[in-house]
PDB file of C-alpha atoms in Angstrom:
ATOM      1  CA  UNK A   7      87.534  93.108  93.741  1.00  0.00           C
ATOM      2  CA  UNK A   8      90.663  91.541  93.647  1.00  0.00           C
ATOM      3  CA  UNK A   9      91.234  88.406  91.750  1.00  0.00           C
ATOM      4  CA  UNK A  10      93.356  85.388  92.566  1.00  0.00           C
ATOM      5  CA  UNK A  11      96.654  84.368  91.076  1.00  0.00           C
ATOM      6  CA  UNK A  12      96.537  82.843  87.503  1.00  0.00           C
ATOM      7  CA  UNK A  13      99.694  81.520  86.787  1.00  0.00           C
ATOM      8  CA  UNK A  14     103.201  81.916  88.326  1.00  0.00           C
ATOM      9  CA  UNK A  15     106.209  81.841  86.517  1.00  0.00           C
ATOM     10  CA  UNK A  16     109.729  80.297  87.902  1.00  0.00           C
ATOM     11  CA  UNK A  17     112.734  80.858  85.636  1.00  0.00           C
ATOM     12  CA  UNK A  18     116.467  79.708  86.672  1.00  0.00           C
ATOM     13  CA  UNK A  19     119.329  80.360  84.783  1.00  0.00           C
ATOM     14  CA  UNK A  20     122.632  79.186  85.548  1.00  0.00           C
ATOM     15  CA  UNK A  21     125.930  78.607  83.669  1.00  0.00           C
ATOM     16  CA  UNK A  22     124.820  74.588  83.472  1.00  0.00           C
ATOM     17  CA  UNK A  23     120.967  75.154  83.215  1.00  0.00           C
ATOM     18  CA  UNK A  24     118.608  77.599  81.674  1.00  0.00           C
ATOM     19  CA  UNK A  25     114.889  76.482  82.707  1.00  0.00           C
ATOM     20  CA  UNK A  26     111.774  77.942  83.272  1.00  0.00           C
ATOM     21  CA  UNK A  27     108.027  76.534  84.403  1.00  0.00           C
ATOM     22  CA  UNK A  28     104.475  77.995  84.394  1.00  0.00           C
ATOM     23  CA  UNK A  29     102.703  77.034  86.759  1.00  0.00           C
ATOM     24  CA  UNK A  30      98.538  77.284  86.041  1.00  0.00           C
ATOM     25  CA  UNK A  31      96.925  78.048  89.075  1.00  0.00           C
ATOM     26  CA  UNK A  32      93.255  78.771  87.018  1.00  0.00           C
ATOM     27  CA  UNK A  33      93.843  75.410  86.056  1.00  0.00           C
ATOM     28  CA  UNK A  34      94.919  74.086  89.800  1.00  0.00           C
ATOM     29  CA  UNK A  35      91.901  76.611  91.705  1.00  0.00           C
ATOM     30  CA  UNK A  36      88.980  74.485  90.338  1.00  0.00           C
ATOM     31  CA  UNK A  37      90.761  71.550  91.465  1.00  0.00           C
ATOM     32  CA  UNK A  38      91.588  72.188  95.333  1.00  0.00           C
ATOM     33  CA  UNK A  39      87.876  74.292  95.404  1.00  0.00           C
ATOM     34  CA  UNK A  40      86.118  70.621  94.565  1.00  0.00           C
ATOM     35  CA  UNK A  41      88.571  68.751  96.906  1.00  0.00           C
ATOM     36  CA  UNK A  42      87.353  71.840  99.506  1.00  0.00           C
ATOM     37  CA  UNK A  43      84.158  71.440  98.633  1.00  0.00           C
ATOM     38  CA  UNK A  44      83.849  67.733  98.486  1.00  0.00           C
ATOM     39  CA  UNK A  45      85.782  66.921 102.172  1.00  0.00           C
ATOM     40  CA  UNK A  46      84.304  70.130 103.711  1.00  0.00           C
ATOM     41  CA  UNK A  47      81.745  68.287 106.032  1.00  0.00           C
ATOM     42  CA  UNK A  48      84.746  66.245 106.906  1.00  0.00           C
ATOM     43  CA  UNK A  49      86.342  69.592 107.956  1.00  0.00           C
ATOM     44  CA  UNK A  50      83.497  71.230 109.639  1.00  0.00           C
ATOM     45  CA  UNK A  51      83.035  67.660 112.055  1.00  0.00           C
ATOM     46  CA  UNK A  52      86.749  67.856 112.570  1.00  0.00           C
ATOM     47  CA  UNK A  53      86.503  71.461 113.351  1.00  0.00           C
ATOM     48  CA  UNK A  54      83.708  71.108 115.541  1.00  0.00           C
ATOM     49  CA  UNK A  55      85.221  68.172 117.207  1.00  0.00           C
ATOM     50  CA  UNK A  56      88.622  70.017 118.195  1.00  0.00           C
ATOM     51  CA  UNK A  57      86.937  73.157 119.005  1.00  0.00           C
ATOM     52  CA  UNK A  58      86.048  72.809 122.930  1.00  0.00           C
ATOM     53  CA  UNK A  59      90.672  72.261 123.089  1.00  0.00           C
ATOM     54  CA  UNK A  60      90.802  75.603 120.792  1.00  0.00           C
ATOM     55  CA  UNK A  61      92.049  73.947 118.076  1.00  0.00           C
ATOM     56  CA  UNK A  62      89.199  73.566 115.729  1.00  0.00           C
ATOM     57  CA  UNK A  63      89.257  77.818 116.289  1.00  0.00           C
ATOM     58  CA  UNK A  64      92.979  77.567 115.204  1.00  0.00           C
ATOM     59  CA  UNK A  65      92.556  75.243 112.222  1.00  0.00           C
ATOM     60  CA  UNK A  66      89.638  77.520 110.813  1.00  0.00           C
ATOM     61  CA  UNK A  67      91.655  80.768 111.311  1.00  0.00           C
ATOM     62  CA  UNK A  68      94.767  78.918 109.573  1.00  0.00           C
ATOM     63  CA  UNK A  69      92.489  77.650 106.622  1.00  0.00           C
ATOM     64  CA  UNK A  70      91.263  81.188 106.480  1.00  0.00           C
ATOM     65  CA  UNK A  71      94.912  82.805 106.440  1.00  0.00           C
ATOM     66  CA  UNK A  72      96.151  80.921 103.856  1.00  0.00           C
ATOM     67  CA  UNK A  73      93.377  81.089 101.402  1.00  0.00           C
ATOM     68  CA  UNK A  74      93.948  85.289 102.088  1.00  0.00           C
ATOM     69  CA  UNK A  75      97.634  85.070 101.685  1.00  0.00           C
ATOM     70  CA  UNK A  76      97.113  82.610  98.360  1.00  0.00           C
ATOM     71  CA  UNK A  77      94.666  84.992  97.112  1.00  0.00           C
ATOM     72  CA  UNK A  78      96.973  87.880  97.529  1.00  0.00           C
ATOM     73  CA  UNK A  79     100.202  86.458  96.064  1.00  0.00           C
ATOM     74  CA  UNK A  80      98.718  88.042  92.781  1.00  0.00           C
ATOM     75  CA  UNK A  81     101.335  90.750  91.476  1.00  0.00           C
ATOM     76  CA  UNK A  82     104.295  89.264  93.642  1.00  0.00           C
ATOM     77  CA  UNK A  83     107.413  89.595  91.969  1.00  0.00           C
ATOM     78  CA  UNK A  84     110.989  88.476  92.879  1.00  0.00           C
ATOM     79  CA  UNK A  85     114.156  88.524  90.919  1.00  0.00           C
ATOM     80  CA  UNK A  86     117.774  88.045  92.154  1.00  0.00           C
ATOM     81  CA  UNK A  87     120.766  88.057  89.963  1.00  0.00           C
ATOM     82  CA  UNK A  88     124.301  87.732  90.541  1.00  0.00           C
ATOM     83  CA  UNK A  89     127.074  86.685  88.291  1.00  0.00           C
ATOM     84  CA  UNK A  90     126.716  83.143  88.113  1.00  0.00           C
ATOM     85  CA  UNK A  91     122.826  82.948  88.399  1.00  0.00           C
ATOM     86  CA  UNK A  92     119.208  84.440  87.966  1.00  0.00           C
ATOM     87  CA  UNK A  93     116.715  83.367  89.642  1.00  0.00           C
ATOM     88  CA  UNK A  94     112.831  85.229  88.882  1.00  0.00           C
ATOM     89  CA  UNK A  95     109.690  84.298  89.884  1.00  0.00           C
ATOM     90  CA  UNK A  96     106.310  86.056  89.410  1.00  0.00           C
ATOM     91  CA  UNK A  97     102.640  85.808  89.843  1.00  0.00           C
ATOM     92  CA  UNK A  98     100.503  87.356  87.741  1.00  0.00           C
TER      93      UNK A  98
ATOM     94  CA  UNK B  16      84.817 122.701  94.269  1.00  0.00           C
ATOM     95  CA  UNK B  17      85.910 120.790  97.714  1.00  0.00           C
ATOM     96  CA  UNK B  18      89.156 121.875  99.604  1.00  0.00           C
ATOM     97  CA  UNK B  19      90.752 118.774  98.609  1.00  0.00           C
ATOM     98  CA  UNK B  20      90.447 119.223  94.953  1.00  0.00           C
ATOM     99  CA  UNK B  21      91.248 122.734  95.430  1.00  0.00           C
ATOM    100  CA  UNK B  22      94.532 121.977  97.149  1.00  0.00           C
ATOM    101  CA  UNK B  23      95.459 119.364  94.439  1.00  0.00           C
ATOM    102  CA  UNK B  24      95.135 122.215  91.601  1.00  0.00           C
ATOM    103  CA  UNK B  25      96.638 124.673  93.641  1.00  0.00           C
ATOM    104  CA  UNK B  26      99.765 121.985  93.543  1.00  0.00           C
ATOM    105  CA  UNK B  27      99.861 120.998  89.797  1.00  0.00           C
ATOM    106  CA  UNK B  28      99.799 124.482  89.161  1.00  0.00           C
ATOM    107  CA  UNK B  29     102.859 125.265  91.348  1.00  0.00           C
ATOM    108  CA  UNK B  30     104.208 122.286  89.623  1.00  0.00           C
ATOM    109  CA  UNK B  31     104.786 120.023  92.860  1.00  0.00           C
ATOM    110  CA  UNK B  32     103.036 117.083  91.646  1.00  0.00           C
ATOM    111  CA  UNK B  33     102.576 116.068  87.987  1.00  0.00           C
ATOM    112  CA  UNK B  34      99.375 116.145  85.740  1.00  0.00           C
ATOM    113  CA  UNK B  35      99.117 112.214  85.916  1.00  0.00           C
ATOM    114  CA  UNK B  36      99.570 112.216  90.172  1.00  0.00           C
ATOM    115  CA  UNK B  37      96.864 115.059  90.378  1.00  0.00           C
ATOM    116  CA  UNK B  38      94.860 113.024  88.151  1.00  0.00           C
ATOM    117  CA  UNK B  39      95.344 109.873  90.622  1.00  0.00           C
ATOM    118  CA  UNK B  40      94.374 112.259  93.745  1.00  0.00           C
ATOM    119  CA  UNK B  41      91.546 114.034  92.379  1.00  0.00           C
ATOM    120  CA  UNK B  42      90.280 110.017  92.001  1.00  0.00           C
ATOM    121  CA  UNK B  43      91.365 109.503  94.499  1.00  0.00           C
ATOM    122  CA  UNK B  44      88.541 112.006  96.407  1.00  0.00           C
ATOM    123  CA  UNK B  45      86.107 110.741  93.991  1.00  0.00           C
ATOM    124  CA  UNK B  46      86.239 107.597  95.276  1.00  0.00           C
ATOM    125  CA  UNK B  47      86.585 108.589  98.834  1.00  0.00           C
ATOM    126  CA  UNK B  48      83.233 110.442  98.327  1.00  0.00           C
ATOM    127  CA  UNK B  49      81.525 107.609  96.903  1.00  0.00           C
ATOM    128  CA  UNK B  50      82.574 105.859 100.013  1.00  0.00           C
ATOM    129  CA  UNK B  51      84.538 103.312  98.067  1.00  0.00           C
ATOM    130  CA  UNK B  52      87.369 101.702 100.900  1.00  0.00           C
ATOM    131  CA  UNK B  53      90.911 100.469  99.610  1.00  0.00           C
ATOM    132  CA  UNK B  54      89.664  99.356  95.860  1.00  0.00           C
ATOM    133  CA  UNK B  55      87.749 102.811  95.382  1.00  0.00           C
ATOM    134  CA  UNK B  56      90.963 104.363  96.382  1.00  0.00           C
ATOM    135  CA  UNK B  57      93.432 102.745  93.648  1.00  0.00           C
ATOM    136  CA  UNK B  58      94.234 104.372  90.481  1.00  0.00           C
ATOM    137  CA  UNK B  59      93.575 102.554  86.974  1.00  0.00           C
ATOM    138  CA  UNK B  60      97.014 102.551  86.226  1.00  0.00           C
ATOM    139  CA  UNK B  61      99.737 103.294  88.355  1.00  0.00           C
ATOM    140  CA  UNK B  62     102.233 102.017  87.306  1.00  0.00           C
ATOM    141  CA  UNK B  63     104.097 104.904  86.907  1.00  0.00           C
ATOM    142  CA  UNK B  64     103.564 106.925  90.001  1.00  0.00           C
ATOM    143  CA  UNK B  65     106.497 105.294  91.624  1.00  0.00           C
ATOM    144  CA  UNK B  66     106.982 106.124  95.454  1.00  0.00           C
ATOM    145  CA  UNK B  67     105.857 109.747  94.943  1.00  0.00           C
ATOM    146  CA  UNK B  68     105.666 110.942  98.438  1.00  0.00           C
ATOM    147  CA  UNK B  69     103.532 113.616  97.219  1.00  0.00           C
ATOM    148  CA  UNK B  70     100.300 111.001  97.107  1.00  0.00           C
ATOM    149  CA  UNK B  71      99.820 111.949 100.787  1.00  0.00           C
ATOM    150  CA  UNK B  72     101.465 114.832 101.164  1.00  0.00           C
ATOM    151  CA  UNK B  73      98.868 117.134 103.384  1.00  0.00           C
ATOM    152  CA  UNK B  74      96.181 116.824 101.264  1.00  0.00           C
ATOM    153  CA  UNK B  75      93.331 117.179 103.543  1.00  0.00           C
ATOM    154  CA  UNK B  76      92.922 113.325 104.539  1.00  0.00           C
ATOM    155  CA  UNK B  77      93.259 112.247 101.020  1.00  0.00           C
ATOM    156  CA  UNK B  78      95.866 109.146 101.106  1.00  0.00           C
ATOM    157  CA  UNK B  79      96.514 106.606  98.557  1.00  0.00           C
ATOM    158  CA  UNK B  80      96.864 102.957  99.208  1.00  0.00           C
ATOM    159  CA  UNK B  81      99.764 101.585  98.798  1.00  0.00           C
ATOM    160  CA  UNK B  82      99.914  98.563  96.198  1.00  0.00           C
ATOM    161  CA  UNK B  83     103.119  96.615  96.403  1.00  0.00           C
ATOM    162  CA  UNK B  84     106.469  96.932  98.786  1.00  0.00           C
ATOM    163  CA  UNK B  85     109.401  97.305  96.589  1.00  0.00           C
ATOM    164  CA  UNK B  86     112.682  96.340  97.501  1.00  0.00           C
ATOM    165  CA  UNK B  87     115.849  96.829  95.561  1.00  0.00           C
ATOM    166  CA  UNK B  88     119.411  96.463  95.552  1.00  0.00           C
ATOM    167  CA  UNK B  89     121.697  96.995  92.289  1.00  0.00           C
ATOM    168  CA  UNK B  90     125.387  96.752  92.612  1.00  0.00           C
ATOM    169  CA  UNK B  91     127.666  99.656  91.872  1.00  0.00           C
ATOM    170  CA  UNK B  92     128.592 100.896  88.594  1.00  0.00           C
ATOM    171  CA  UNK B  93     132.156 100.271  89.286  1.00  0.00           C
ATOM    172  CA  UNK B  94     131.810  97.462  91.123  1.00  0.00           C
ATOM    173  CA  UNK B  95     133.979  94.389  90.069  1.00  0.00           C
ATOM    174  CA  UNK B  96     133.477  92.295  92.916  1.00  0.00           C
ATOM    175  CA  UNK B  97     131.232  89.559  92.348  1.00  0.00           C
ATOM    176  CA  UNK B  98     130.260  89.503  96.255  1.00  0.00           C
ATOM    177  CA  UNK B  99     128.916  92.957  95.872  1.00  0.00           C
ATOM    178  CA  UNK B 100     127.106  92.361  92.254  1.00  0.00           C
ATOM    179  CA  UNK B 101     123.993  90.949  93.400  1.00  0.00           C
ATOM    180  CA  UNK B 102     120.929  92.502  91.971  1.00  0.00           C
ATOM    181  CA  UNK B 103     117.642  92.059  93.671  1.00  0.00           C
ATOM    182  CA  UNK B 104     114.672  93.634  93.245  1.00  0.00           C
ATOM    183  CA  UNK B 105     111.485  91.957  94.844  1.00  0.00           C
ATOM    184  CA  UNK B 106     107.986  93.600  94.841  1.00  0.00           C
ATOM    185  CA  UNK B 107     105.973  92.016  97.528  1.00  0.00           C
ATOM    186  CA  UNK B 108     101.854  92.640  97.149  1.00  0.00           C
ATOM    187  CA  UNK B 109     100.583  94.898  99.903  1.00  0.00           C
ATOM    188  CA  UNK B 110      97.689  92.554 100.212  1.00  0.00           C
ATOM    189  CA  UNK B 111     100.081  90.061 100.827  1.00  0.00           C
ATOM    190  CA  UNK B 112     101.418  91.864 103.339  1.00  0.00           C
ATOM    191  CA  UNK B 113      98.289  92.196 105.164  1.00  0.00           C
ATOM    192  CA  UNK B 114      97.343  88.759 104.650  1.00  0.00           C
ATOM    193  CA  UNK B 115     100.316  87.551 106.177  1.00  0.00           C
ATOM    194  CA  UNK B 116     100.195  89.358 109.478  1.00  0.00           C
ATOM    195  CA  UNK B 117      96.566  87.542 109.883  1.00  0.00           C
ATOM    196  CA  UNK B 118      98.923  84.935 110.659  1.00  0.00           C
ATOM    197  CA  UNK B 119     100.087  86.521 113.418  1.00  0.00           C
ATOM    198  CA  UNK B 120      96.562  85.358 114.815  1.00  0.00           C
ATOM    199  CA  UNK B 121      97.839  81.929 114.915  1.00  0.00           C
ATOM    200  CA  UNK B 122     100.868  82.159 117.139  1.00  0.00           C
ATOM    201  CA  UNK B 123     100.221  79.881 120.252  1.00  0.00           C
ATOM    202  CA  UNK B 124      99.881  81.880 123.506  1.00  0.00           C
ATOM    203  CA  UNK B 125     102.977  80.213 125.061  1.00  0.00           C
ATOM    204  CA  UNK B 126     104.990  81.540 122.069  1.00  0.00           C
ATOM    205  CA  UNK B 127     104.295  84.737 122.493  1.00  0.00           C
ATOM    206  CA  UNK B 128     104.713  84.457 126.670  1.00  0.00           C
ATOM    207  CA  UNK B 129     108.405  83.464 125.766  1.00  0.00           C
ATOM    208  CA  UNK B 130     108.754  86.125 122.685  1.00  0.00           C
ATOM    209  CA  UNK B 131     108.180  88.823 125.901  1.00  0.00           C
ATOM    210  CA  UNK B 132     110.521  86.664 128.195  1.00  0.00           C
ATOM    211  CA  UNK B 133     112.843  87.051 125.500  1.00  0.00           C
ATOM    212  CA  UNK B 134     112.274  90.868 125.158  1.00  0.00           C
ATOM    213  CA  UNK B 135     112.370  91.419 128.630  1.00  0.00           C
ATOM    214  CA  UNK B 136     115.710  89.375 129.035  1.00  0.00           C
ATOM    215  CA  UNK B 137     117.332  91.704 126.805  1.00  0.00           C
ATOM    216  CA  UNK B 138     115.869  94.861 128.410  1.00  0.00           C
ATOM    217  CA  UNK B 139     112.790  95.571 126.490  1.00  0.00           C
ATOM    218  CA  UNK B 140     109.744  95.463 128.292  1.00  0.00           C
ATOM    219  CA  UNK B 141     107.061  95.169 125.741  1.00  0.00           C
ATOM    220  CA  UNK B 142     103.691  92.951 125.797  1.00  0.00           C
ATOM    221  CA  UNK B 143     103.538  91.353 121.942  1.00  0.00           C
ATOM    222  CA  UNK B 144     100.083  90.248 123.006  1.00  0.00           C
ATOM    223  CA  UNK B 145      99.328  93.613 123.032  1.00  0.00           C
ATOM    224  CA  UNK B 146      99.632  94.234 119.469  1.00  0.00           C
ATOM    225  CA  UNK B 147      96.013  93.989 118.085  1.00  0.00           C
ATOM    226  CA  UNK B 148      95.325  93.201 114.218  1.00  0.00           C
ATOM    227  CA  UNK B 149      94.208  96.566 113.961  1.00  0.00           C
ATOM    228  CA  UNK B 150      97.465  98.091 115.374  1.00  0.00           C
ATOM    229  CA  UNK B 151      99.156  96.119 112.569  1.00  0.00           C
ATOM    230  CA  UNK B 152      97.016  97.481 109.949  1.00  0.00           C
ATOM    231  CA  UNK B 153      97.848 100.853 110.702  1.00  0.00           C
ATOM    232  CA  UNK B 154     101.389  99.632 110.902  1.00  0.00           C
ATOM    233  CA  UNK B 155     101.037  98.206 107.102  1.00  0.00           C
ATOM    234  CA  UNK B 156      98.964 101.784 106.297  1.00  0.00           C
ATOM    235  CA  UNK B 157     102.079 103.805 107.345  1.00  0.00           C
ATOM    236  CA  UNK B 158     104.327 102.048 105.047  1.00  0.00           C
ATOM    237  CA  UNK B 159     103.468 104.282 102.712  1.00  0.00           C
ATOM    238  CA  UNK B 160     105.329 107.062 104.189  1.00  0.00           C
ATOM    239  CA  UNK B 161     108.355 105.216 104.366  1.00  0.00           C
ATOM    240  CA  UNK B 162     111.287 104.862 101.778  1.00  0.00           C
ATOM    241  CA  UNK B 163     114.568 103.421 102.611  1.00  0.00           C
ATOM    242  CA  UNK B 164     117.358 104.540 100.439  1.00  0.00           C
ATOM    243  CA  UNK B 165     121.162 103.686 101.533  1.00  0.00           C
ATOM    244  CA  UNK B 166     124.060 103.202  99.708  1.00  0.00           C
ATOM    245  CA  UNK B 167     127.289 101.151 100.749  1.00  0.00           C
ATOM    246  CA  UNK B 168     130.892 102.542 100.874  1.00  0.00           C
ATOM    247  CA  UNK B 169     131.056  99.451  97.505  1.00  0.00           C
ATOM    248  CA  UNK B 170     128.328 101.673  95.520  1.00  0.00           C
ATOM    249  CA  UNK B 171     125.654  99.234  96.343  1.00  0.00           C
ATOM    250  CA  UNK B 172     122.318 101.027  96.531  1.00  0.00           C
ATOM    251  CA  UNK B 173     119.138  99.092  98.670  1.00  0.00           C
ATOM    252  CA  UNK B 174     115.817 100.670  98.136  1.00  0.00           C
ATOM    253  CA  UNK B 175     112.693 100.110 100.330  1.00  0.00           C
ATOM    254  CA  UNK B 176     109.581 101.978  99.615  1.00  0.00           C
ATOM    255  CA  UNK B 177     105.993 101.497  98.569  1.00  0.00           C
ATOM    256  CA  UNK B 178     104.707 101.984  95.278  1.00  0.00           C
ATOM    257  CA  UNK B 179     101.389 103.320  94.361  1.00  0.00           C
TER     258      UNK B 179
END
């Protein structure tokens, strides 16, 4: 099973600045799953509204994709550095 | 004794794979006989197995997943420049990978007719609404095979492979 992203770190450091946030996502997931959970009839009557132009199919396959591609940012790791600045950011 | 395990001993003893990748494979079948799919299939730590070709090398169907796309550039050792010092190195979830091409699902028909207008203008004649999900899974699956290694006439080395 693989789990969803925790917490993501973003560090910059500069000549000027030196700065770096965590960001909780097991703090933020509860969150947007009750504001999912709480305006998903809303959804499902919009999505079954737009679906005879396609779109409702379109908005459920885009909800779909990026709930996958949020759930599989976990591990993603990017760090550039040159000689005036470093810029990392991970998900763990 | 299967033929798979067989051939995985028969390589750690001739010394082309090390004690901790035979240990991976030989999980590897374990979990392939179980019938476990891509989670059966990963290793509890492997961390340090790198881009060892060798976890698919002819082993009788046995093929790890890959687990992230690494990318890497480091400057050269001499290199003074500052426009050729950048160092990146960015390691990109498979998963992500995969979920990202779902999105491929969401292109609008009319984009894609002028994506092949566009290929055919320049001489390629190619239906993209012929590539089907499962194409690019198999696409995302052979990434493991790959590794990317050039270096620049500055010393700068890029890196592109999978790692297990």
């Amino acid at each position: 099973m693989s789990w969803p992203p925790m917490l993501m770190h973003v560090k910059v450091k500069n000549k000027e600045n030196d700065f770096g946030i965590w960001l909780p996502f097991f703090l933020l997931i509860p969150v947007l799953a009750a504001i999912l959970i709480v305006l998903s009839p809303l959804i499902f009557i919009l999505i079954l509204v737009t679906w005879p132009g396609g779109w409702g199919r379109w908005a459920l396959n885009a909800l779909w994709a990026a709930i996958c591609s949020f759930w599989a940012m976990r591990g993603l790791e990017v760090d550039v550095e040159n000689a005036k600045e470093r810029v990392r950011v991970s998900v763990f | 004794m299967s033929e798979s395990k067989k051939k995985i001993l028969e390589m750690l003893a001739q010394n082309k794979i090390s004690a901790d990748d035979a240990y991976k494979l030989l999980s590897a079948v374990d979990a392939e006989k179980a019938g476990n799919t891509s989670e059966g299939r990963r290793s509890e730590d492997t961390s340090d197995m790198g881009h060892n070709p060798s976890a698919d090398s002819g082993l009788g169907g046995v093929k790890l997943k890959g687990k992230y796309l690494r990318v890497t550039v480091t400057p050269g050792e001499n290199s003074t420049d500052p426009r050729h010092g950048d160092r990146v190195n960015v390691r990109v979830p498979m998963n992500l990978i995969r979920a990202g091409l779902k999105m491929t699902t969401l292109i609008p028909p009319e984009a894609l007719n002028k994506a092949n207008d566009a290929l055919h203008d320049k001489g390629i004649n190619f239906d993209v609404r012929n590539i089907k999900p499962e194409d690019l899974e198999e696409l995302v699956d052979a990434l493991g095979d790959m590794t990317i290694d050039v270096e620049s006439g500055h010393g700068e080395k890029v890196k592109v492979f999978v790692e297990y």
